[in-house]
PDB file of C-alpha atoms in Angstrom:
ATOM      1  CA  UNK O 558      69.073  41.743  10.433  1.00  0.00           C
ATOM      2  CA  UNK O 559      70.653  38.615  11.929  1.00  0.00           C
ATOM      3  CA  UNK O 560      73.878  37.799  10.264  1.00  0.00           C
ATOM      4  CA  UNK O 561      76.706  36.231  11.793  1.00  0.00           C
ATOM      5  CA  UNK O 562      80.358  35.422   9.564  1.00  0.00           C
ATOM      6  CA  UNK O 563      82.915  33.034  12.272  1.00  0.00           C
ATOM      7  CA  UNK O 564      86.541  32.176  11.045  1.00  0.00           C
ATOM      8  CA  UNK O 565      87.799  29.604  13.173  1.00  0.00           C
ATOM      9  CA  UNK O 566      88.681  25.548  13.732  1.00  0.00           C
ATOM     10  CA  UNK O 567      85.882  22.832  14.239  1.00  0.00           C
ATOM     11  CA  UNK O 568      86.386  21.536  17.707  1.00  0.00           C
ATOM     12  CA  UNK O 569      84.607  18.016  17.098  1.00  0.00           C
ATOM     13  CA  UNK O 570      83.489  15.723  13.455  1.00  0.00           C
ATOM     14  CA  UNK O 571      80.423  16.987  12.145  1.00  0.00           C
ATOM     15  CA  UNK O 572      77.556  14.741  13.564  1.00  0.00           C
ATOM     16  CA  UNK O 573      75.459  14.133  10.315  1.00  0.00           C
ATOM     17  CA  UNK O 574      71.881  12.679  11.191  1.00  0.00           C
ATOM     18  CA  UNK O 575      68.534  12.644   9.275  1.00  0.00           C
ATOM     19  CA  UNK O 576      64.695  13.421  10.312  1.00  0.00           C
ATOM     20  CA  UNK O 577      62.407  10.697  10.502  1.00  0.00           C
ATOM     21  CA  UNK O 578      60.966  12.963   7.385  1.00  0.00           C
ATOM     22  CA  UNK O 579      64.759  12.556   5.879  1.00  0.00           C
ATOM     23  CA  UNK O 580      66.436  15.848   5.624  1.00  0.00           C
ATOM     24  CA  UNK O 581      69.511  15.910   6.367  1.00  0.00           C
ATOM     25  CA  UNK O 582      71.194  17.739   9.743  1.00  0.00           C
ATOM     26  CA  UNK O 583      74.818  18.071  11.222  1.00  0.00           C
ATOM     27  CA  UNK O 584      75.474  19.345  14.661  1.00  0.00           C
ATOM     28  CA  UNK O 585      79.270  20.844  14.854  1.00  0.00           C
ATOM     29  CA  UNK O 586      81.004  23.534  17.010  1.00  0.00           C
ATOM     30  CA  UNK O 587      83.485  25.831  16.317  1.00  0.00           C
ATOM     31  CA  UNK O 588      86.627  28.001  18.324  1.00  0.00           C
ATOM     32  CA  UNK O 589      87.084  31.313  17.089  1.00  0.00           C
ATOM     33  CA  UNK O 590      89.688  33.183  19.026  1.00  0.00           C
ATOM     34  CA  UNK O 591      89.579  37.235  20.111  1.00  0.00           C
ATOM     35  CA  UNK O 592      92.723  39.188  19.513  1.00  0.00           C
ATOM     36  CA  UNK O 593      94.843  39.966  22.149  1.00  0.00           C
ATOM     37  CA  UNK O 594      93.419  42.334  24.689  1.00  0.00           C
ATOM     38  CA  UNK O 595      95.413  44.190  27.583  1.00  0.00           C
ATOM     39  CA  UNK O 596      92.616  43.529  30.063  1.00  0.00           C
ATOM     40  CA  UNK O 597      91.984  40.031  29.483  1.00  0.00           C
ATOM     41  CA  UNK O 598      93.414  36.782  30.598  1.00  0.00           C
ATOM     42  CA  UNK O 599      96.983  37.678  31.759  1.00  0.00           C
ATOM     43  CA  UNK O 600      97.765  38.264  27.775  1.00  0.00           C
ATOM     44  CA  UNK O 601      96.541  35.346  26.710  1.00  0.00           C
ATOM     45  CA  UNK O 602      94.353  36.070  23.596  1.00  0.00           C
ATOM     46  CA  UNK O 603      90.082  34.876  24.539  1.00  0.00           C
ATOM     47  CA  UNK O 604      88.634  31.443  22.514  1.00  0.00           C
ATOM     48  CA  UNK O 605      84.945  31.467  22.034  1.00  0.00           C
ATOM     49  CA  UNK O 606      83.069  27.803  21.670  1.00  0.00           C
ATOM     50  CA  UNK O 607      79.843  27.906  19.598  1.00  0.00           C
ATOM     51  CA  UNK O 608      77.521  25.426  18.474  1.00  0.00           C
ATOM     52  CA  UNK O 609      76.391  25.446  15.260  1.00  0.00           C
ATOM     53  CA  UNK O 610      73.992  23.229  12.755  1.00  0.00           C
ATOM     54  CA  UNK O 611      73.817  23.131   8.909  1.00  0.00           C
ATOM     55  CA  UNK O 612      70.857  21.674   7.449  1.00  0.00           C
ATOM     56  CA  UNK O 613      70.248  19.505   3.648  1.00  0.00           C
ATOM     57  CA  UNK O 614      73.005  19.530   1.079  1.00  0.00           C
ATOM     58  CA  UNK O 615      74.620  21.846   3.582  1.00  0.00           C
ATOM     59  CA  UNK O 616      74.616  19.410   6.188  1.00  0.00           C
ATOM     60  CA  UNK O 617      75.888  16.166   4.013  1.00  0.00           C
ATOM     61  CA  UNK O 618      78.433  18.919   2.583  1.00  0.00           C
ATOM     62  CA  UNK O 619      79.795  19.335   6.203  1.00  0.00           C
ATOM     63  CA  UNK O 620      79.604  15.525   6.799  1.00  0.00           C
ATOM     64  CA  UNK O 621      81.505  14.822   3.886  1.00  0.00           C
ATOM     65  CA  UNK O 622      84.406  16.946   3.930  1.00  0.00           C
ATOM     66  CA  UNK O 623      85.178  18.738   7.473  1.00  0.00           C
ATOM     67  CA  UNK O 624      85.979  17.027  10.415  1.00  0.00           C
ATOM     68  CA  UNK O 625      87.816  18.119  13.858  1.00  0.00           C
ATOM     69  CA  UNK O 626      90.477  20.933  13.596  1.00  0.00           C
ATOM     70  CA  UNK O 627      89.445  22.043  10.163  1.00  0.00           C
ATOM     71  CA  UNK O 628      89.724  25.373   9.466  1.00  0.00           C
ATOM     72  CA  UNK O 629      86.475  27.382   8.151  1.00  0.00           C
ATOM     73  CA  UNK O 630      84.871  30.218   7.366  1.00  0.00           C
ATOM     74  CA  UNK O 631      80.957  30.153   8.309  1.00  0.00           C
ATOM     75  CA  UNK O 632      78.527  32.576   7.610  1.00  0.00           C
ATOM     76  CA  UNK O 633      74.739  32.166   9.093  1.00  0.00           C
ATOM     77  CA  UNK O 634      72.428  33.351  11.962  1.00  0.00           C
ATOM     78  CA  UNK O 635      71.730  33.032  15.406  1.00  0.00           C
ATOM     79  CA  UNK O 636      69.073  31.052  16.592  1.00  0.00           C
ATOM     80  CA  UNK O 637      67.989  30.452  19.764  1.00  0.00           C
ATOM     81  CA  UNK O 638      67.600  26.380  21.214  1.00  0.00           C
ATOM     82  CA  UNK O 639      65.012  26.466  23.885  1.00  0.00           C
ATOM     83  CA  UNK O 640      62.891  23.675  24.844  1.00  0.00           C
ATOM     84  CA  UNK O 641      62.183  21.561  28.024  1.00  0.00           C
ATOM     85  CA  UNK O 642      63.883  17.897  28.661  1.00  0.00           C
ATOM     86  CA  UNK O 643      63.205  14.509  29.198  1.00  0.00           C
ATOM     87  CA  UNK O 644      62.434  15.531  33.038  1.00  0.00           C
ATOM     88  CA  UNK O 645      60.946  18.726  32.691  1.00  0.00           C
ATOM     89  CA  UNK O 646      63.621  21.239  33.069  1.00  0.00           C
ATOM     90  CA  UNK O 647      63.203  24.121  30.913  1.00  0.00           C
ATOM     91  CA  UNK O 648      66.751  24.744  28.734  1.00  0.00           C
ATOM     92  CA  UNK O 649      67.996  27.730  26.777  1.00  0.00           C
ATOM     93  CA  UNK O 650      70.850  27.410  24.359  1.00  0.00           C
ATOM     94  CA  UNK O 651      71.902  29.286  21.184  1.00  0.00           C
ATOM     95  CA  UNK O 652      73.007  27.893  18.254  1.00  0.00           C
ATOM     96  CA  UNK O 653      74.543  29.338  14.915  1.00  0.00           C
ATOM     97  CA  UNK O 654      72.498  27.899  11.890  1.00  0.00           C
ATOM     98  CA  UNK O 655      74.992  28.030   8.752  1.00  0.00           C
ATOM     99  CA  UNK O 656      73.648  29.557   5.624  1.00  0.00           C
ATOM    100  CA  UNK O 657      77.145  28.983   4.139  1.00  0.00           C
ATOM    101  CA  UNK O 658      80.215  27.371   4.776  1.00  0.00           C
ATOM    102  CA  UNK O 659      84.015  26.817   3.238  1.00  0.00           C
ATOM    103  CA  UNK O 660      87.559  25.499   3.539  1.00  0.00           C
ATOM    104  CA  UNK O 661      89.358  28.517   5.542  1.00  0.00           C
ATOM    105  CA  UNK O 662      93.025  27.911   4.352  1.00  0.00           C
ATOM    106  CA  UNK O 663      95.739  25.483   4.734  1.00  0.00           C
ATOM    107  CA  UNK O 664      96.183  22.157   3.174  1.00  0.00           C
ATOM    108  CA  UNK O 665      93.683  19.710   4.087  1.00  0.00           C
ATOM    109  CA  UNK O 666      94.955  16.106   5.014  1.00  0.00           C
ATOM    110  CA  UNK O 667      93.579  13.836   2.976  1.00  0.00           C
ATOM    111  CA  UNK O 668      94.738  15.173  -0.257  1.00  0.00           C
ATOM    112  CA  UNK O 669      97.452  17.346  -1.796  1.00  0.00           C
ATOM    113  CA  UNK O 670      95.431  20.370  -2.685  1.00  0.00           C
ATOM    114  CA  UNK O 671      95.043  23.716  -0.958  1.00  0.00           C
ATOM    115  CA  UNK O 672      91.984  24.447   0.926  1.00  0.00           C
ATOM    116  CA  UNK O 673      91.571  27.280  -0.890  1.00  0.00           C
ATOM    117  CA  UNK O 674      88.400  28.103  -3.714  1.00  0.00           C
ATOM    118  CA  UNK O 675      84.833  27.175  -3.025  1.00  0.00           C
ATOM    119  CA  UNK O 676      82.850  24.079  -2.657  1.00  0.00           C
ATOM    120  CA  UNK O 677      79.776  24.267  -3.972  1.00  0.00           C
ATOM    121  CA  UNK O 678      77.031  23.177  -1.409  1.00  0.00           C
ATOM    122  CA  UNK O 679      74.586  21.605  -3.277  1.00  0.00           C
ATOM    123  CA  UNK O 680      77.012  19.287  -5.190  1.00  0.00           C
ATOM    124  CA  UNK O 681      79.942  19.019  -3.514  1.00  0.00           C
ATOM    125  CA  UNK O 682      82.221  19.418  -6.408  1.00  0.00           C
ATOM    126  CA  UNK O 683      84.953  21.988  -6.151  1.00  0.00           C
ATOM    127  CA  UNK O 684      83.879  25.522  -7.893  1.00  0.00           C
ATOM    128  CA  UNK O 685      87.359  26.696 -10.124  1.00  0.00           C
ATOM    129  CA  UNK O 686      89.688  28.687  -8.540  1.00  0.00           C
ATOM    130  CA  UNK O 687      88.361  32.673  -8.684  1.00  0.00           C
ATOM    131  CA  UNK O 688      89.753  34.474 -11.346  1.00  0.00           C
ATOM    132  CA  UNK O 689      90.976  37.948 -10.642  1.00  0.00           C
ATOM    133  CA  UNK O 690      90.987  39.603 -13.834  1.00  0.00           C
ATOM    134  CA  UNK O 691      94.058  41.659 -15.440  1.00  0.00           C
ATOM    135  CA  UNK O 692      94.641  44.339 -16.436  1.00  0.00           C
ATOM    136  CA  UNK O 693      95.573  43.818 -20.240  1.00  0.00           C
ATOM    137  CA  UNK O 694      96.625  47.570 -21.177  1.00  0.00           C
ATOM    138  CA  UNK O 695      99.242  47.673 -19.321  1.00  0.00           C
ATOM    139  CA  UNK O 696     101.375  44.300 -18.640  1.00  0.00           C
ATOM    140  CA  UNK O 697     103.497  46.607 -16.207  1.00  0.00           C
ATOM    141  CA  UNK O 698     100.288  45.906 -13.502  1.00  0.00           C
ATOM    142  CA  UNK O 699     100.655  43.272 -10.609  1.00  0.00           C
ATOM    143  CA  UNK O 700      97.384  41.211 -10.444  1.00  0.00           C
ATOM    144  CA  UNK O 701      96.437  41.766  -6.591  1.00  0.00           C
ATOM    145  CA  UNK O 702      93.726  38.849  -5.708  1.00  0.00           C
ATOM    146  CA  UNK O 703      92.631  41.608  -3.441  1.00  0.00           C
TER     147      UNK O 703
END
């Protein structure tokens, strides 16, 4: 199985580009910081930088709505980037390829609402917010969205 879920913050604007054949493809990277460890860094909690790329209605999803320093939640596989350059040189890279992708919290700045609930990839339109349930036998239970 090769499944990979990242929290963090984009570190750059999505960089949306198409084929020549015309599907869609943005190129992004993301920090997700390690907790606090006592061996590590002088107590200064670890940052990891990865690249990742979205592809289709993913991709124009990305380039439509994220850009540097927002905060999301990514879920896809690793995929490894090799291939030789314009000179020759052989080069070896991994990147993450996002399956999925959302709004990780916190207001975003172009509007007034949350960055909470879904987007919906393919369209782009906001998916309600989820519904909980409660418990109607007994109006003495707390709804827990949990």
């Amino acid at each position: 199985m090769n499944k990979v879920i990242l929290s963090g913050n984009l570190t750059r604007d999505p960089e949306l580009r198409y084929t020549q054949s015309g599907t869609a493809y943005a190129r992004m990277g993301i920090a997700v910081s390690r907790p606090y460890s006592s061996k590590s860094n002088d107590g200064q909690g670890i940052t990891d930088f990865f690249n990742m790329v979205a592809w289709n209605k993913t991709a124009e999803f990305c380039g439509r709505y994220f850009k540097k320093g927002s905060r999301v939640l990514v879920e896809g596989r690793v995929e490894n980037d090799n291939y030789e350059d314009k000179n020759g040189v052989k080069r070896y890279g991994v990147n993450i390829t996002i399956e999925n992708i959302e709004f990780a919290g916190g207001k975003r700045q172009n509007d007034n609402t949350s960055g909470g609930g879904d987007y919906d990839n393919n369209s782009g339109e906001k998916n309600p917010e989820p519904n909980y349930g409660s418990n109607d036998n007994n109006d003495d239970d707390i709804d827990v969205p949990f």
